[in-house]
XYZ file of C-alpha atoms in Angstrom:
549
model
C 62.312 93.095 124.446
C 58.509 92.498 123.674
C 56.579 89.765 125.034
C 55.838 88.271 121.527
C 59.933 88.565 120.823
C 60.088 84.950 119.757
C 57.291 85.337 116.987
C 58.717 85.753 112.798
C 58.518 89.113 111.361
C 55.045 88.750 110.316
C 53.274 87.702 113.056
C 55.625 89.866 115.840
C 54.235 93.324 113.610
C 50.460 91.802 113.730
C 50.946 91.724 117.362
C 52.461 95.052 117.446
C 49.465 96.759 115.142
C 46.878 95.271 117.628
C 45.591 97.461 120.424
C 45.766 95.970 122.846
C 44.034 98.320 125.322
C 40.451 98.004 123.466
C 40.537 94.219 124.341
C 39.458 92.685 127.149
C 42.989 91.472 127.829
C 43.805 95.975 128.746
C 47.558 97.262 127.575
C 50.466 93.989 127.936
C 51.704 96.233 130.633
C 49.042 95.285 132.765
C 49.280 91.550 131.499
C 49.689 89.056 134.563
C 53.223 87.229 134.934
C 51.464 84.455 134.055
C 50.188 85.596 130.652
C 53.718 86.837 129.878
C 55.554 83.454 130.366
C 52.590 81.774 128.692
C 52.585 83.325 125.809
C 56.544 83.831 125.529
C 56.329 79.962 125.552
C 54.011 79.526 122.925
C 55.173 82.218 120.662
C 58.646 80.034 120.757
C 56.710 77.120 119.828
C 56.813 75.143 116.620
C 54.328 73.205 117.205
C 50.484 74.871 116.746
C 49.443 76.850 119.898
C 46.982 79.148 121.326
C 46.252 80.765 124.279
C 42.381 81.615 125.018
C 42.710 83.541 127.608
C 40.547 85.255 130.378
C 36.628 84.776 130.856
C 36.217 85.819 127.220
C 38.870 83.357 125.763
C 40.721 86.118 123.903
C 43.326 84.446 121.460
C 46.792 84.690 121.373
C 48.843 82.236 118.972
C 52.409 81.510 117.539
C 53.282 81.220 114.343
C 52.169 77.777 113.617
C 48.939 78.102 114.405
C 48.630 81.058 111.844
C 48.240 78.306 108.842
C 45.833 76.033 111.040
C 43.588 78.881 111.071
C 44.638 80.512 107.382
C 42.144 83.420 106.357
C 40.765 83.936 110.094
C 44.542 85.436 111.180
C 45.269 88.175 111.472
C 41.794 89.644 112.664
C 42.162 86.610 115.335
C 44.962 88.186 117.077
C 43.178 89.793 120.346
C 39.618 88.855 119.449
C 37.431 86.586 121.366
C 36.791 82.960 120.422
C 33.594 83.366 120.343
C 33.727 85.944 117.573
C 36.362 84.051 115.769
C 34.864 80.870 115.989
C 31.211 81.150 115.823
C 30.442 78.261 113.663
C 32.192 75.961 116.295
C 31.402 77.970 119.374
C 28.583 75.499 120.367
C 31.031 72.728 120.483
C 34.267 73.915 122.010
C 32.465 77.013 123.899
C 31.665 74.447 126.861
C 34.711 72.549 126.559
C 36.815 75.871 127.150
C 34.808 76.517 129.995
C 34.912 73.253 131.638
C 39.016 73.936 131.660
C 38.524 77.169 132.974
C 36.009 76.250 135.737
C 38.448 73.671 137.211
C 37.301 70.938 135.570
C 40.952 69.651 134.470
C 42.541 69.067 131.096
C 41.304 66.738 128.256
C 42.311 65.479 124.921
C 39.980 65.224 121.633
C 41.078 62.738 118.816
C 40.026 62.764 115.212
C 37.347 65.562 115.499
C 35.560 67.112 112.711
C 35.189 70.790 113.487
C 33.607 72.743 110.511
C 35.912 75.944 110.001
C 34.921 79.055 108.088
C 38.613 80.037 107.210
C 38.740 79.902 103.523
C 35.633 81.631 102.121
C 33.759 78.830 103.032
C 32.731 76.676 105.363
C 35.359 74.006 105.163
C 35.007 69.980 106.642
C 38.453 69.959 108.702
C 39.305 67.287 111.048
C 41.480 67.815 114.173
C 43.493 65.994 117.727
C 43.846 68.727 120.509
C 43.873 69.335 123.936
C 42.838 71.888 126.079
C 44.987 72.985 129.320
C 44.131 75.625 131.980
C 47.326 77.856 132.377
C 47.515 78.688 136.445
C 48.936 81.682 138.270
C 49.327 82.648 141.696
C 47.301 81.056 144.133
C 46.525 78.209 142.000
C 43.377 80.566 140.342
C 43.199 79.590 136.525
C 43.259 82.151 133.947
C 43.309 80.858 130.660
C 43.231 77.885 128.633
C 46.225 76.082 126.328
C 44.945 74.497 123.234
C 47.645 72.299 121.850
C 46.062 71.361 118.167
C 47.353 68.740 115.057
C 44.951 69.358 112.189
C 44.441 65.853 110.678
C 42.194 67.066 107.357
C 44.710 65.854 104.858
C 45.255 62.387 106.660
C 41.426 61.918 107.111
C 40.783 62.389 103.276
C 43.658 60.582 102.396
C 42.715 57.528 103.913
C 38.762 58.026 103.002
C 40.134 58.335 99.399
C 41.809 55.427 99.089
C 39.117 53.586 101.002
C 36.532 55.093 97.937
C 38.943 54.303 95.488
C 39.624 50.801 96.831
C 35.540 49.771 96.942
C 35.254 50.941 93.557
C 37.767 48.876 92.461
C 35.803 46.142 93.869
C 32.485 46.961 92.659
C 34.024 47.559 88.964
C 35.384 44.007 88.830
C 31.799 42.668 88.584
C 30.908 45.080 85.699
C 29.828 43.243 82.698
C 28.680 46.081 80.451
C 28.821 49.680 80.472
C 25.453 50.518 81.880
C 25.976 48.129 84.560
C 29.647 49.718 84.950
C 28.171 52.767 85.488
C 25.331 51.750 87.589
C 27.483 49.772 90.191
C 29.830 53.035 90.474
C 27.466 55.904 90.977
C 25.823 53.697 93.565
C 28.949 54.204 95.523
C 29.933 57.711 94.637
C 26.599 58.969 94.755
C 27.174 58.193 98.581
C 29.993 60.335 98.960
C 28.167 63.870 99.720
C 30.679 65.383 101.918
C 32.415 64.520 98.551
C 30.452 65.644 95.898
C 27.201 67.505 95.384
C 25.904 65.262 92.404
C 27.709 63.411 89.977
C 26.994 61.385 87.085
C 28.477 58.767 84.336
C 27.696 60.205 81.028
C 27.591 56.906 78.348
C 27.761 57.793 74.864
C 24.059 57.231 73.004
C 22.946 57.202 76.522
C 20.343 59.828 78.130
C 21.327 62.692 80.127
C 20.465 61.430 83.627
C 17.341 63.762 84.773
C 17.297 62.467 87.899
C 17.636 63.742 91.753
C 21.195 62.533 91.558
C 22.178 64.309 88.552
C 20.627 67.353 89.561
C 22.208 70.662 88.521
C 24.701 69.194 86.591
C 25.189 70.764 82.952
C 23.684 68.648 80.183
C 27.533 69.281 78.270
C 30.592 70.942 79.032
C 31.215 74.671 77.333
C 34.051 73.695 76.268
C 35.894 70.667 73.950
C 37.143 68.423 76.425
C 40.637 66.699 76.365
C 41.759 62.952 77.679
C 44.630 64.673 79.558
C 43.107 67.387 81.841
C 40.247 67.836 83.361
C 37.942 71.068 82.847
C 36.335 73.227 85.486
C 34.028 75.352 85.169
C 31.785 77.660 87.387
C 28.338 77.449 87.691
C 25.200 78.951 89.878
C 25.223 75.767 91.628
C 28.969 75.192 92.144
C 32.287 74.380 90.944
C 31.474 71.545 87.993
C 34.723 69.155 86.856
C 34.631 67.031 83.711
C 37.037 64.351 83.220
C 37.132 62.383 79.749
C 37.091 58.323 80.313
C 39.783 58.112 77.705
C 41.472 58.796 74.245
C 38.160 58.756 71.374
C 38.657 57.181 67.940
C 37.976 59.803 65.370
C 34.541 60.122 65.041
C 33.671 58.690 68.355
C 32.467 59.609 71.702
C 33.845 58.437 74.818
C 32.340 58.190 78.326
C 32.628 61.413 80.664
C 32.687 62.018 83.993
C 30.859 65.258 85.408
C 30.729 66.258 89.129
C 29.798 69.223 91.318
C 32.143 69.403 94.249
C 31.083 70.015 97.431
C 31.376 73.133 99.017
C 32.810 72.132 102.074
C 36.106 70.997 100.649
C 39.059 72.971 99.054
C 39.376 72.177 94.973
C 43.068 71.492 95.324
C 45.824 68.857 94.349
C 44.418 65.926 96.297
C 40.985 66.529 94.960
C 41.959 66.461 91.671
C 44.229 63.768 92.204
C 41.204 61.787 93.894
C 39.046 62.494 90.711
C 41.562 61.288 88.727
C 42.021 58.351 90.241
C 38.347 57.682 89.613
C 38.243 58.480 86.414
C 41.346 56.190 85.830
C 39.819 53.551 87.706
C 36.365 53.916 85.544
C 38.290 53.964 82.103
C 40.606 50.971 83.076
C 37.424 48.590 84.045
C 35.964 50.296 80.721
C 38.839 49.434 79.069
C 38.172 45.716 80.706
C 34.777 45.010 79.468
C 35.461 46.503 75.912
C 38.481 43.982 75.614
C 35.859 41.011 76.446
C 32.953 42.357 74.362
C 35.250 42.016 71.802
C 36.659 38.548 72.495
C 32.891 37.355 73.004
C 32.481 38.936 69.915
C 35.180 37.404 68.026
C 34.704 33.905 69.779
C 31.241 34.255 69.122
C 31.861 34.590 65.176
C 34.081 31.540 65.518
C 31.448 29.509 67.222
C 29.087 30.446 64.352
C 31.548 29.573 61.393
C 32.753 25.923 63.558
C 29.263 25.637 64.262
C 28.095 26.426 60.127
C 31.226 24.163 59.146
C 30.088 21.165 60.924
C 26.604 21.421 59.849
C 27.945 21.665 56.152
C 29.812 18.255 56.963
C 27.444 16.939 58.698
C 25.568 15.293 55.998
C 22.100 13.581 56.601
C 22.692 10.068 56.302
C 21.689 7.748 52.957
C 18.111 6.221 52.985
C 17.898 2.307 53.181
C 15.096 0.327 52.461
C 16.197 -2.110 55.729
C 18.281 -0.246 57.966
C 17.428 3.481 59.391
C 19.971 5.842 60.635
C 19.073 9.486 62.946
C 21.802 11.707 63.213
C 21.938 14.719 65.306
C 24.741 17.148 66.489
C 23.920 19.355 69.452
C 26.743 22.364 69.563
C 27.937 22.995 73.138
C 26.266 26.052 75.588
C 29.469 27.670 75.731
C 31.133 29.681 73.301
C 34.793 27.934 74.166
C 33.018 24.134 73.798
C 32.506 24.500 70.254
C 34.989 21.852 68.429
C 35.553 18.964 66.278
C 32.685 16.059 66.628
C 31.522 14.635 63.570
C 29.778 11.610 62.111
C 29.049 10.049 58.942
C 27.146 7.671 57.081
C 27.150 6.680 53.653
C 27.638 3.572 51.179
C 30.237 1.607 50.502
C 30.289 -0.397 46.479
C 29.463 -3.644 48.035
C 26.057 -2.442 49.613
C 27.638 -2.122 52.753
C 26.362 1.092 54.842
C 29.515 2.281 56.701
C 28.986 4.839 60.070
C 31.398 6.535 61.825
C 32.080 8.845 64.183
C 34.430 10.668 66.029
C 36.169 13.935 68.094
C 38.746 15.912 67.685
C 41.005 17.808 70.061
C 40.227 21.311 71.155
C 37.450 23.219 70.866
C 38.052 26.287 68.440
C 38.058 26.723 64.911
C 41.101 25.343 64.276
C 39.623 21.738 65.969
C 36.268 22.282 63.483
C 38.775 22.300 60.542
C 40.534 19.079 61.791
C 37.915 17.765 62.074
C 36.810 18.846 58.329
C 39.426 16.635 56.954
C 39.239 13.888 59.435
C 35.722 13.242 58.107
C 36.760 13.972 54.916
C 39.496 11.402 54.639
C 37.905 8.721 56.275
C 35.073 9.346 53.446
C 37.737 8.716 50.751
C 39.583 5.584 52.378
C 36.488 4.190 52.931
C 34.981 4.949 49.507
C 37.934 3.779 47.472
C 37.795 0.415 49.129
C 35.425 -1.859 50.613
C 38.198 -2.683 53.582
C 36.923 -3.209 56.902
C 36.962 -0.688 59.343
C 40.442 -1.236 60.936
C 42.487 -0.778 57.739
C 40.345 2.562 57.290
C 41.283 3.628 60.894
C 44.805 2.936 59.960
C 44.701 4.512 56.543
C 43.679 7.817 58.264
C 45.990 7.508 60.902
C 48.532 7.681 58.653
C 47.309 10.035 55.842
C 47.042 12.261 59.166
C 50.709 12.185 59.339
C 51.527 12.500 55.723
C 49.349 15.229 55.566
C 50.666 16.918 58.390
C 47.854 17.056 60.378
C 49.055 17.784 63.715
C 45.680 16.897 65.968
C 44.903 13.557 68.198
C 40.955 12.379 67.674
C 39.246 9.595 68.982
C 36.761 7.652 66.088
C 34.695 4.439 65.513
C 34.338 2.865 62.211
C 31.866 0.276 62.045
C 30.477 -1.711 58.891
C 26.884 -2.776 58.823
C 26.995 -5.788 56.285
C 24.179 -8.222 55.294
C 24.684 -12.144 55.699
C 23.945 -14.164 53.496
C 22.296 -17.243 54.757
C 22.279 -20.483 53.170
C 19.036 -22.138 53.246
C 20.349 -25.048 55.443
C 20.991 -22.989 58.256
C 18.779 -23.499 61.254
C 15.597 -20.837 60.937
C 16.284 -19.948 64.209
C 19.442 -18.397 62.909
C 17.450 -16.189 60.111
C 16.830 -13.308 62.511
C 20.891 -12.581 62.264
C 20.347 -10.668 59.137
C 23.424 -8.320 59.811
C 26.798 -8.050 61.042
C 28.043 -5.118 62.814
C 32.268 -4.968 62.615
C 34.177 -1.675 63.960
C 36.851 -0.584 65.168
C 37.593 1.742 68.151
C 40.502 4.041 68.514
C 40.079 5.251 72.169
C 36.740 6.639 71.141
C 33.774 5.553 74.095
C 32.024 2.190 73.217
C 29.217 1.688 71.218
C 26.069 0.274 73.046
C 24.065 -2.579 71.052
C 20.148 -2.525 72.729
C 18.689 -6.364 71.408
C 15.389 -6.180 69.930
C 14.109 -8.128 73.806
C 15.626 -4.561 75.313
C 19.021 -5.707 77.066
C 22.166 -3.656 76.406
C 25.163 -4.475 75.796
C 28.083 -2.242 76.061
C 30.986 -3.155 72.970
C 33.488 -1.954 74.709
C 36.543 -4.367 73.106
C 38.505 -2.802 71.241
C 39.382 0.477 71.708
C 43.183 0.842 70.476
C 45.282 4.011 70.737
C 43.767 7.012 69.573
C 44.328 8.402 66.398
C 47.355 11.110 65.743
C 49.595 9.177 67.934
C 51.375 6.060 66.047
C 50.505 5.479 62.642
C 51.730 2.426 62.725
C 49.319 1.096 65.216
C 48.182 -2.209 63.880
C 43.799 -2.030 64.506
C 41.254 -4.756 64.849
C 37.935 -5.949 63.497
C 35.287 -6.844 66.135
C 32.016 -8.036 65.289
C 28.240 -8.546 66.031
C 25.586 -9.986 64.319
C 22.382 -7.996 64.767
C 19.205 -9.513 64.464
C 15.652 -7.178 62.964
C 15.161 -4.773 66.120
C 18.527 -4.318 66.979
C 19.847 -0.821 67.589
C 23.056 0.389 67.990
C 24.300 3.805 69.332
C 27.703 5.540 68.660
C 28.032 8.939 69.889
C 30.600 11.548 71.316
C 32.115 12.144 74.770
C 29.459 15.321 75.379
C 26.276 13.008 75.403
C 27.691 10.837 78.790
C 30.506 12.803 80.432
C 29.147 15.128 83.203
C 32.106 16.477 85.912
C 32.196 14.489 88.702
C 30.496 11.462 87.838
C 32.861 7.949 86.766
C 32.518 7.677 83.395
C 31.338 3.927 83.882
C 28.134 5.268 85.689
C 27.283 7.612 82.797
C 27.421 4.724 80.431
C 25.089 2.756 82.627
C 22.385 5.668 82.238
C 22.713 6.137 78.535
C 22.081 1.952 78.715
C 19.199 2.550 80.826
C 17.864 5.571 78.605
C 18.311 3.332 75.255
C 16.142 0.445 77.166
C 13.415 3.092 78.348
C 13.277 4.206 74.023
C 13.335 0.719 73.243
C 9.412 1.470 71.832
C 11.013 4.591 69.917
C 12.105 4.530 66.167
C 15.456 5.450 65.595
C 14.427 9.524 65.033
C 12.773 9.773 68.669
C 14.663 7.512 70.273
C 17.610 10.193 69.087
C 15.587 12.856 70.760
C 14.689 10.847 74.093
C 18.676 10.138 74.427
C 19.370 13.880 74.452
C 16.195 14.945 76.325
C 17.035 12.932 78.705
C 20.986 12.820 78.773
C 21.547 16.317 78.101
C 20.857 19.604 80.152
C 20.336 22.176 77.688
C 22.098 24.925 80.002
C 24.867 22.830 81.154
C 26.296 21.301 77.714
C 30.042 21.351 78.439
C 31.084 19.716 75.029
C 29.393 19.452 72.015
C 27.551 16.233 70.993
C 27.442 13.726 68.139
C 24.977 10.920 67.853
C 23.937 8.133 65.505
C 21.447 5.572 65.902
C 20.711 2.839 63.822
C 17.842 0.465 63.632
C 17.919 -2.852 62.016
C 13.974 -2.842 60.195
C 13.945 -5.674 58.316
């Protein structure tokens, strides 16, 4: 029975072809009883083991530890450590000879130890101990290493770490250059990784740069979304990974990298590139998807936006009464709906004004909205009704029609009294009347030619779209020469988080400060001064009219 009986086939015939008289170790013959039951331990082992023994740490190993060390067996067998080794000898040279010199065992966690076992020098990570071994007389003559290699765990867990921050930084991504700008500032990190690597955008320059150094400008070869391609180069091992499947006719984004050469190009790298490639393509995918919505919303917000101007007729001249109009479309693209006003002339004389808002804000609300305006046009027209039987008329041609929206509207009537010449002169001024009707649209504010407001908030029934058979009042006003009145849409007062009753109050204290204003600037000092050009929330209707003479 050899000493090495407990080692496979393999490694029991490299033990047999070594000889064992040229090392420093002499002929197993001559091998101490100590060395013999060490290393028929170990060689019984499962578990990776070495024995580095003598003054010259000469290894001896079981079969585990054959795949620890992988191209380095079987010219380890009998060798020094030092000459197997070199490229770590500076760091576990001393440690071996701390054990040997008495100065006790020790354990090592989670080491990276360089190893030159695979044609090159390869990043592995490693727990192990080193033991002294004692024989007679308590005089140590050799060292146990006891070793785990960890290099699969360790890049495991610093994958998913790199794969979990780019995540991250992708979510922020907005467009593809910034896509790509955010990731390579993370990956271009990652040199124990890769040597240089680079997003390649369609239309985009080849990046010339120290970070995309010695990468090919193009790949020799026609790439496919499936598989990645590798091919060699002077500078190293080059993979390219299409970001992926291209229309026909079009280019897609690629990934190019030069590995490192300290790490094997096997499954898990692969697997790791692909999983950044996937992650790259998916938030890609991501900001495509929303260009395209911004796109498409953004063509909606132009046609609601050209519809309601079309509609939005400037109002009829009057020798005695001027009307401003305006209609300010909301900052954001979602905003964009159904306010609308109108003014126009009624067979009597009578100038008629209205406004109002519909539900929603898309293209469907701009189209409500459409024949809203429309139909209250045509009630109104036909008839020389006040403006609660035109309210109800719509509400229930809104119904017949199918319309199926709620909107909120004022119709008001701006007639001229006729005064009898035995009323008191005092009474003259009253040369109008102002009657509407409110269907949960916000109140009208009246500012009187000596600059008080006064909110007309009675009124206000149920909102349109609800019960056409709501019965609607008439409320009046008289308006004397310098009287203005102001309807206008939810967008010009309501601002999140302030009552609704308070925002009134400061479009009453706005009107009073315009008081000096004709009835064009005193539309632009309202929004100037109501409206925050970057924060419009909802789009905004106004009318102002101004009693001249």
């Amino acid at each position: 029975m050899t000493l090495w009986e407990g080692a496979g086939p393999d490694l029991h015939a490299r033990y047999d072809a070594v000889d064992w008289a040229s090392t420093p170790l002499g002929p197993p013959e001559q091998w101490t009883g100590t060395l013999r039951g060490a290393l028929r331990t170990i060689v019984n082992s499962r578990f990776p083991a070495v024995l580095l023994w003598g003054e010259e740490f000469v290894l001896l190993y079981n079969e585990a530890y054959v795949e620890l060390i992988a191209d380095k067996h079987p010219d380890a067998l009998g060798r020094t450590a030092q000459s197997v080794f070199p490229e770590a000898w500076d760091e576990i040279g001393p440690l071996m000879q701390g054990v040997l010199d008495g100065g006790g065992s020790f354990r090592v966690d989670r080491t990276l130890m360089p190893l030159h076992r695979r044609g090159f020098l390869e990043d592995c990570w490693f727990t192990y101990s080193y033991s002294p071994v004692q024989g007679t007389g308590g005089r140590i003559e050799g060292v146990l290493d006891i070793a785990v290699e960890i290099t699969s765990m360790v890049l495991a867990q610093r994958r998913a770490i790199t794969l979990t921050g780019l995540a991250d930084v992708l979510a922020g991504a907005t467009t593809a250059q910034d896509l790509r700008s955010r990731s390579l500032a993370l990956l271009r990190g990652l040199t124990e990784e890769f040597a240089a690597i680079d997003l390649r955008l369609p239309g985009e320059p080849v990046d010339a740069g120290a970070d995309g150094a010695d990468l090919p400008p193009a790949p020799s070869a026609l790439l496919v979304p499936t598989a990645a391609y590798v091919e060699e180069t002077a500078a190293g091992r080059v993979v390219w990974l299409q970001l992926g499947q291209p229309a026909p006719g079009e280019e897609v984004p690629v990934l190019v990298a030069r590995q490192s050469g300290r790490l094997p190009f096997d499954y898990h790298y692969r697997h790791f590139l692909r999983g950044i490639a996937n992650a790259l393509t998916q938030a890609l995918t991501r900001i495509e998807l929303l260009a395209s919505e911004r796109r498409q919303a953004e063509a909606e917000r132009n046609v609601s936006i050209a519809l309601q101007r079309a509609l939005l007729t400037p109002p009829p001249e009057h020798e005695r009464l001027a009307v401003a109009v305006r209609y300010v479309p909301a900052a954001h693209v979602a905003q964009i709906g159904g306010d609308w006003y109108d003014a126009f002339l009624q067979h009597d004389g009578a100038l008629v004004l209205a406004i109002g808002d519909v539900a929603g804000h898309d293209l469907a609300a701009a189209g409500t909205m459409a024949q809203a305006r429309n139909l209250t046009r045509g009630i109104a027209v036909a008839t020389v009704d006040g403006p609660a039987r035109v309210l109800e008329g719509l509400d229930r041609a809104l119904e017949l029609l199918e319309v199926r929206s709620i909107a909120t509207a004022i119709v008001a009537r701006v007639e001229p009294l006729e005064l009898l010449e035995q009323l008191d002169p005092d009474a003259q001024r009253d040369r109008w009347r102002f009657v509407w009707s409110r269907a949960g649209h916000p109140p009208a504010v009246l500012l009187r030619p000596d600059g008080t407001t006064q909110v007309l908030d009675a009124g206000g029934e149920t909102i349109l779209g609800i019960d056409p058979a709501t019965v609607r009042t008439d409320l009046a006003v008289h308006l004397p020469v310098g009287s203005t009145v102001v309807l206008y849409t939810d967008g010009l007062i309501e601002r999140r988080g302030i009552p609704l009753d308070v925002s009134i109050k400061e479009l009453c204290t706005a009107l009073a400060a315009g008081a000096h204003l004709d009835a064009e600037a005193l539309s632009d000092h309202l929004l100037s001064t109501l409206v925050v050009p970057s924060e419009e929330e909802d789009d905004v209707a106004l009318v102002v009219l101004r009693v001249v003479s």
